Short mmCIF file of C-alpha atoms in Angstrom, two decimals:
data_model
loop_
_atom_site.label_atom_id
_atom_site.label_comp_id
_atom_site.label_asym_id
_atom_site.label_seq_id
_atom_site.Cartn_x
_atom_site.Cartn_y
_atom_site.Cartn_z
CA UNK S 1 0.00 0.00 0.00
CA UNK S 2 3.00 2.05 0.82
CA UNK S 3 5.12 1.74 -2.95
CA UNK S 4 1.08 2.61 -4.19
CA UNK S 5 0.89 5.34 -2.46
CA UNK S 6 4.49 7.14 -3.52
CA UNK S 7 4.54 5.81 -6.59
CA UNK S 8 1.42 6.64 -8.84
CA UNK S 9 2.19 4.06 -11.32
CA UNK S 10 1.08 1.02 -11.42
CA UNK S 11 2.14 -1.63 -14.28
CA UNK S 12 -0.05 -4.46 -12.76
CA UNK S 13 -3.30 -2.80 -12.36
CA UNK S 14 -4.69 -0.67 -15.33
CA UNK S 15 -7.34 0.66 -13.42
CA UNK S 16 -5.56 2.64 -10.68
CA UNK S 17 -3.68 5.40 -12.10
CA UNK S 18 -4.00 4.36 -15.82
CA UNK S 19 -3.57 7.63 -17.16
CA UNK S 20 -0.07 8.80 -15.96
CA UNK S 21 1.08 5.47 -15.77
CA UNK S 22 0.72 5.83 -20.12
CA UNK S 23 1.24 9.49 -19.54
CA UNK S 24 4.91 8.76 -18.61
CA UNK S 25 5.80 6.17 -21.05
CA UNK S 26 4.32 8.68 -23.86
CA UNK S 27 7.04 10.98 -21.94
CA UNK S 28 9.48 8.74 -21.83
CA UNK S 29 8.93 7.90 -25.72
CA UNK S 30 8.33 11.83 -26.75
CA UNK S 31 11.84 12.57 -28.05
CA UNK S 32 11.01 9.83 -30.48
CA UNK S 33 8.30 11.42 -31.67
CA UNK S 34 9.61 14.92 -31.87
CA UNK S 35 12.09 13.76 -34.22
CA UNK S 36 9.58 12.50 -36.35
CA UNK S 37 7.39 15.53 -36.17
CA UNK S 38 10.43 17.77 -36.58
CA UNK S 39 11.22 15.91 -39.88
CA UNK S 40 7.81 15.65 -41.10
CA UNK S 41 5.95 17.63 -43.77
CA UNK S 42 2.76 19.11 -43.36
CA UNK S 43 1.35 16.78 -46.07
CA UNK S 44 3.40 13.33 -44.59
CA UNK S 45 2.36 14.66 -40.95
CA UNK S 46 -1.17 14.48 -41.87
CA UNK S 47 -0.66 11.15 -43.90
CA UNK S 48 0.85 9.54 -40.57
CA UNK S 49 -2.32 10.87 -38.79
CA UNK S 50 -4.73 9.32 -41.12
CA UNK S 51 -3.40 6.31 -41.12
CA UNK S 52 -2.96 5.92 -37.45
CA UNK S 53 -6.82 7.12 -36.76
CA UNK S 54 -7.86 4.62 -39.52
CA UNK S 55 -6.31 1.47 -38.11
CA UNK S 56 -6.29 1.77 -34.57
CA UNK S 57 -9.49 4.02 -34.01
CA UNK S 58 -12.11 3.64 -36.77
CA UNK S 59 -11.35 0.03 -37.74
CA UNK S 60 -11.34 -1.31 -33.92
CA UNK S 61 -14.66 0.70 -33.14
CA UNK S 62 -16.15 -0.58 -36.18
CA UNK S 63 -15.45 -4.26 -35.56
CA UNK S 64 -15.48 -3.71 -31.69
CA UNK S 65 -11.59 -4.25 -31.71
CA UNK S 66 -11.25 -7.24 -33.79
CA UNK S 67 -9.14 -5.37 -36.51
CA UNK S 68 -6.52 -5.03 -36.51
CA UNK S 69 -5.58 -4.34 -32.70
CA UNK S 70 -7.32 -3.99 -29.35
CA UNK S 71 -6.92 0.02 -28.43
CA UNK S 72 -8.65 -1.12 -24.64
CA UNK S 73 -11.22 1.28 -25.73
CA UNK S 74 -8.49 4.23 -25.87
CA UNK S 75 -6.65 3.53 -22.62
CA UNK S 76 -3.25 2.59 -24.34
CA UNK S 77 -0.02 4.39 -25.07
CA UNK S 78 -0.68 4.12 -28.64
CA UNK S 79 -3.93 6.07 -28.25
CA UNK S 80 -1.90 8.46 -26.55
CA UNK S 81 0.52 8.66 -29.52
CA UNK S 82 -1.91 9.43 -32.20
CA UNK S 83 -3.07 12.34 -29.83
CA UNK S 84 0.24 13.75 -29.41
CA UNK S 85 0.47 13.69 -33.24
CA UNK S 86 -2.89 15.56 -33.47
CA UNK S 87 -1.84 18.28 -30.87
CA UNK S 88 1.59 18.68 -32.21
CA UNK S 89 0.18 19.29 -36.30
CA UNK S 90 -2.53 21.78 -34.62
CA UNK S 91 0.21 23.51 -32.96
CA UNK S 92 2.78 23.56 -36.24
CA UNK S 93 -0.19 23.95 -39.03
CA UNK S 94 -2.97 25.78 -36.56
CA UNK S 95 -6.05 25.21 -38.38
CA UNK S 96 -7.27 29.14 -38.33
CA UNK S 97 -4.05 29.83 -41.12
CA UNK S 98 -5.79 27.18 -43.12
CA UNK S 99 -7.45 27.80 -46.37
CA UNK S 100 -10.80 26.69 -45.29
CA UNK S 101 -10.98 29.01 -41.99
CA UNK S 102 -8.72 32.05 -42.86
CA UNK S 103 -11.90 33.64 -44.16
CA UNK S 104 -13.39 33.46 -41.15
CA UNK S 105 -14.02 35.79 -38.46
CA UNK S 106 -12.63 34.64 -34.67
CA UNK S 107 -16.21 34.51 -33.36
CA UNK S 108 -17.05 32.19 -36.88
CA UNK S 109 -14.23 30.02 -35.69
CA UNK S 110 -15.66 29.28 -32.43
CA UNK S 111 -19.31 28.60 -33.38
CA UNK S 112 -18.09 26.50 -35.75
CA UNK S 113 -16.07 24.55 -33.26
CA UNK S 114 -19.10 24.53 -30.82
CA UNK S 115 -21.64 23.36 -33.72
CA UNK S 116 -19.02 20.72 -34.46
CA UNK S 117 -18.85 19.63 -30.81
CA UNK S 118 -22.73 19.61 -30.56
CA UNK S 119 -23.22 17.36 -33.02
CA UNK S 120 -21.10 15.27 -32.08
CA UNK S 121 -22.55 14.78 -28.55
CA UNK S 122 -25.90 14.37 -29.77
CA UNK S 123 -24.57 11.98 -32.49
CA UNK S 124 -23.52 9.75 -29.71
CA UNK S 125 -26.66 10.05 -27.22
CA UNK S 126 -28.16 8.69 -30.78
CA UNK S 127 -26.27 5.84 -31.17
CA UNK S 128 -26.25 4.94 -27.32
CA UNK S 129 -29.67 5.11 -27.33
CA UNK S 130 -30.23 3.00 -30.24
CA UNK S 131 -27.88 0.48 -28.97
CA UNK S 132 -29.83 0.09 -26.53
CA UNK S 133 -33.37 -0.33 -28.04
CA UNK S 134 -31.68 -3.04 -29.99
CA UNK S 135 -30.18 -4.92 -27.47
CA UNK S 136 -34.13 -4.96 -25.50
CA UNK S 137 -35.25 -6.11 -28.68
CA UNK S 138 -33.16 -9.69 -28.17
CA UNK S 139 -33.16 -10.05 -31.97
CA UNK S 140 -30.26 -10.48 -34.27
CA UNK S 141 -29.14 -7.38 -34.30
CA UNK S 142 -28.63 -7.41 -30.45
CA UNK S 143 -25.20 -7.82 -30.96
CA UNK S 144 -24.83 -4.64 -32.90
CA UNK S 145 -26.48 -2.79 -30.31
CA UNK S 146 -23.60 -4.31 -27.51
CA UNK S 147 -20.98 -3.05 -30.11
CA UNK S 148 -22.11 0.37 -30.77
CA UNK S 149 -23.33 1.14 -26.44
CA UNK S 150 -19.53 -0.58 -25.66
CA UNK S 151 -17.46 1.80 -28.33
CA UNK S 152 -19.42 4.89 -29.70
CA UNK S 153 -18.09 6.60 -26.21
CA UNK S 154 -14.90 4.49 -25.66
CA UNK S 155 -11.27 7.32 -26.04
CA UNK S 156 -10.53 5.38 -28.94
CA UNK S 157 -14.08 6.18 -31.06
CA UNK S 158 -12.79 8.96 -33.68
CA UNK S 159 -16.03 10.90 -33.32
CA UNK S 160 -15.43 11.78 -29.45
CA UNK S 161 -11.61 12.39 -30.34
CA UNK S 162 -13.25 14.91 -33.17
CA UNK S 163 -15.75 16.09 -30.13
CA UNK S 164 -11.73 16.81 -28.03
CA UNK S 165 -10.03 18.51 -31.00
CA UNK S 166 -13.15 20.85 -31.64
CA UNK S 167 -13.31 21.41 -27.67
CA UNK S 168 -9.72 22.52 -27.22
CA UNK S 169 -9.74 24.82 -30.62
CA UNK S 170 -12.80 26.56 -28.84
CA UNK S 171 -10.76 27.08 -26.13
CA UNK S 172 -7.38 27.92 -27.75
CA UNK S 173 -9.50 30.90 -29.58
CA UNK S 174 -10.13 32.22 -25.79
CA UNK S 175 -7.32 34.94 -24.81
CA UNK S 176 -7.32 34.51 -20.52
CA UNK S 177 -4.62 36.13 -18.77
CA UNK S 178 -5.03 35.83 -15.15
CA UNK S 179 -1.78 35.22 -12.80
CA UNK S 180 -4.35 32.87 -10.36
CA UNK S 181 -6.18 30.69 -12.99
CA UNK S 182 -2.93 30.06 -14.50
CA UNK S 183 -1.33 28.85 -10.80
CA UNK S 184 -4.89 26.46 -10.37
CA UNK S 185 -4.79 25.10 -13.86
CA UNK S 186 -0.71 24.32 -13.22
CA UNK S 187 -2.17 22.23 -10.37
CA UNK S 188 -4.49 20.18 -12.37
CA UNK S 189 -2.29 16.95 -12.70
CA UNK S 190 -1.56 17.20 -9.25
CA UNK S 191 -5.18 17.75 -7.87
CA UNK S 192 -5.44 14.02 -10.03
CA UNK S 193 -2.94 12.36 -8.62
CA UNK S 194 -3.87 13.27 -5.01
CA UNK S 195 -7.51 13.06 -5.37
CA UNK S 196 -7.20 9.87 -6.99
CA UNK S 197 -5.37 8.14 -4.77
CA UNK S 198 -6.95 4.63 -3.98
CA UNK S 199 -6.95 5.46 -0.29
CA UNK S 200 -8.12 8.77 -0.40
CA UNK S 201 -10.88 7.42 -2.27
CA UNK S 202 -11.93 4.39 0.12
CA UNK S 203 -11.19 6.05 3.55
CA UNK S 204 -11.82 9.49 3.12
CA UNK S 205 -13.98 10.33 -0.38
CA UNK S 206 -16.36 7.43 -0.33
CA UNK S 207 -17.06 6.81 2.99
CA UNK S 208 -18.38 10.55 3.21
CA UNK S 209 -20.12 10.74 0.31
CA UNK S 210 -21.67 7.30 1.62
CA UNK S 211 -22.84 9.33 4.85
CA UNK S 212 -24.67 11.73 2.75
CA UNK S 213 -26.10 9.14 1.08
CA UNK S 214 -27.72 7.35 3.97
CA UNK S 215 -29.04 10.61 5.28
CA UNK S 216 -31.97 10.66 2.38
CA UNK S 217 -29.59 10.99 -1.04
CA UNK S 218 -27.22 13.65 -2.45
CA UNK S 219 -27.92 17.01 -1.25
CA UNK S 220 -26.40 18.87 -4.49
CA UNK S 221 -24.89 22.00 -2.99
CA UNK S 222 -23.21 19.66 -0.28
CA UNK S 223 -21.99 17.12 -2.84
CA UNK S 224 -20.93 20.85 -5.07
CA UNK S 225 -19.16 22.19 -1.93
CA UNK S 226 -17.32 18.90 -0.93
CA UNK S 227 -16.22 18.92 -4.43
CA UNK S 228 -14.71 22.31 -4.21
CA UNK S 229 -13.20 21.75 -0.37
CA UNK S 230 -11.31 18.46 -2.28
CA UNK S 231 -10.18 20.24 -5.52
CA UNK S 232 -8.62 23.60 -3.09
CA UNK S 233 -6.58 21.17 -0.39
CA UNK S 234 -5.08 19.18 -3.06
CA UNK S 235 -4.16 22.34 -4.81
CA UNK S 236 -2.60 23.76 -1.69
CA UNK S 237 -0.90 20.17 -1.35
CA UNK S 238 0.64 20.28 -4.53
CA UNK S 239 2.02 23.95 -4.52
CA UNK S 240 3.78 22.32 -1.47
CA UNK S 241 4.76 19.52 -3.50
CA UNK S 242 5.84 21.97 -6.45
CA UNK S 243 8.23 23.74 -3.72
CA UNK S 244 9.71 20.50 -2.53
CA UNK S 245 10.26 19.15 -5.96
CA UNK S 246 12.21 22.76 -6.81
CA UNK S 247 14.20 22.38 -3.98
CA UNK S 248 15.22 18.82 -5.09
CA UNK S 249 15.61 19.96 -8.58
CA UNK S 250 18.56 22.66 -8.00
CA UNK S 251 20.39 19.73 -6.02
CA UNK S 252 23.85 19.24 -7.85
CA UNK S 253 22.55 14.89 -7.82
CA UNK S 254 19.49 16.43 -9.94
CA UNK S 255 21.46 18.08 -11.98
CA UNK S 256 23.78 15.24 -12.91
CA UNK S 257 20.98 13.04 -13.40
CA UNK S 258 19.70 15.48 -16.44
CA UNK S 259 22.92 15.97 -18.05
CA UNK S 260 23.31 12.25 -18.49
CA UNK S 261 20.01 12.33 -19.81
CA UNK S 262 20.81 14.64 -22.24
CA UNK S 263 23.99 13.42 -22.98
CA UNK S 264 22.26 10.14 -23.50
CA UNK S 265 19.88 11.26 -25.94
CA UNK S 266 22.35 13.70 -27.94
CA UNK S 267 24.09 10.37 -28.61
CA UNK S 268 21.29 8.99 -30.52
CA UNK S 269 20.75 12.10 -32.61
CA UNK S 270 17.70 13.76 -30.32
CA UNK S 271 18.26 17.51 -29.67
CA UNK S 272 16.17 17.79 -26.67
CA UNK S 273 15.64 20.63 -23.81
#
């Protein structure tokens, strides 16, 4: 319980700290990718994209991951990958300079981006919905109905990673500068992390929430303000954390550590920072 607690990885159980447990190997694996990005075209970028969306998003949540590889419903390093790709071709080739939005105005952009998004959700409350009718009916096409409930809002489905791409262009149209939203949001990971720690969760999260529950259901402003009194201690636990970690970082055994890093990856070719 200890090694789970300081360690928020864990190899042997996908379920507990999935995300930065791929979230690291995708770090560990980024210079890689950079390289390839660096060296890549705009037109063999997108060609790299297409390809990976077709075979490991749109064929597996057509077939419900029979072809041509199981994606665990997007919880996998190589979902994380073809992400990566995405953000870093929006970032190099930002989709405003492109020919099809140039002509439009910033507040066209983000309607467009919001109809997109829309659509998308109520494309999938469709599909859910019909899934399910299908599977009541216990005909032949119950199967179906399994398939399109168990993948139409799995990571991996390419019309919720459209739904993602149109919500962050929304947002990246937004211009907030504010020194305190930028110190929370710089907390994010860390509010995670702490928050979703398996023993916060079973001695301390639960357990209360379980109290409200017995006392005639969820009151909505308490379950709203014991949201809020979790999200603002873990953020003032990791600004601690964030001084502790600078105070490691600017030891000289830190600082050896990332010159051999560097050192090690200048020897394979990859400029890194």
């Amino acid at each position: 319980d200890i090694v789970k607690i300081i360690l928020p990885i864990n190899f042997l159980d996908q379920q507990n700290y999935w995300f930065i447990t791929i979230y690291m190997l995708l770090y560990l694996v980024s210079p890689l990718l950079n390289t390839i990005i660096k060296f890549s075209s705009k037109e063999r970028l997108q060609k790299i994209i297409l390809v990976l969306i077709f075979a490991f998003m749109v064929l597996p949540s057509l077939t419900g991951n029979g072809l041509f590889y199981d994606n665990k419903g997007g919880y996998s390093l190589v979902q994380f990958i073809i992400l990566y790709f995405i953000g870093a071709y929006l970032r190099n080739f930002p989709i405003k300079d492109s020919y099809l939005f140039k002509v439009f105005s910033k507040n066209s952009r983000k309607l467009i981006y919001l109809s997109v998004f829309s659509l998308c959700v109520i494309f999938e409350v469709m599909i859910f919905f019909i899934g399910e009718q299908l599977i009541e009916s216990k005909s032949l096409f119950s199967g179906l109905g399994s398939l399109m409930k168990a993948n139409f809002f799995a990571y991996s489905n390419p019309v919720v990673v459209l739904q993602t791409v149109c919500f962050v262009l929304w947002f990246s149209e937004l211009n907030i500068r504010n020194k305190i939203i930028d110190k929370i949001a710089g907390c994010s990971l860390g509010v995670y992390l702490i928050h979703n720690n398996y023993c916060l969760i079973n001695l301390v999260i639960l357990p209360y929430l379980n109290n409200i529950k017995s006392f005639g259901g969820y009151n909505f402003l308490i379950v709203l303000g014991y949201m809020f009194l979790v999200f603002f201690i873990c953020v003032i636990l990791e600004l601690l954390r964030q001084v502790l970690f600078k105070f490691i970082y600017n030891r000289k055994l830190s600082s050896w550590f990332r010159r051999k890093y560097k050192i090690y990856f200048t020897s394979l070719g990859i400029e890194i920072k």
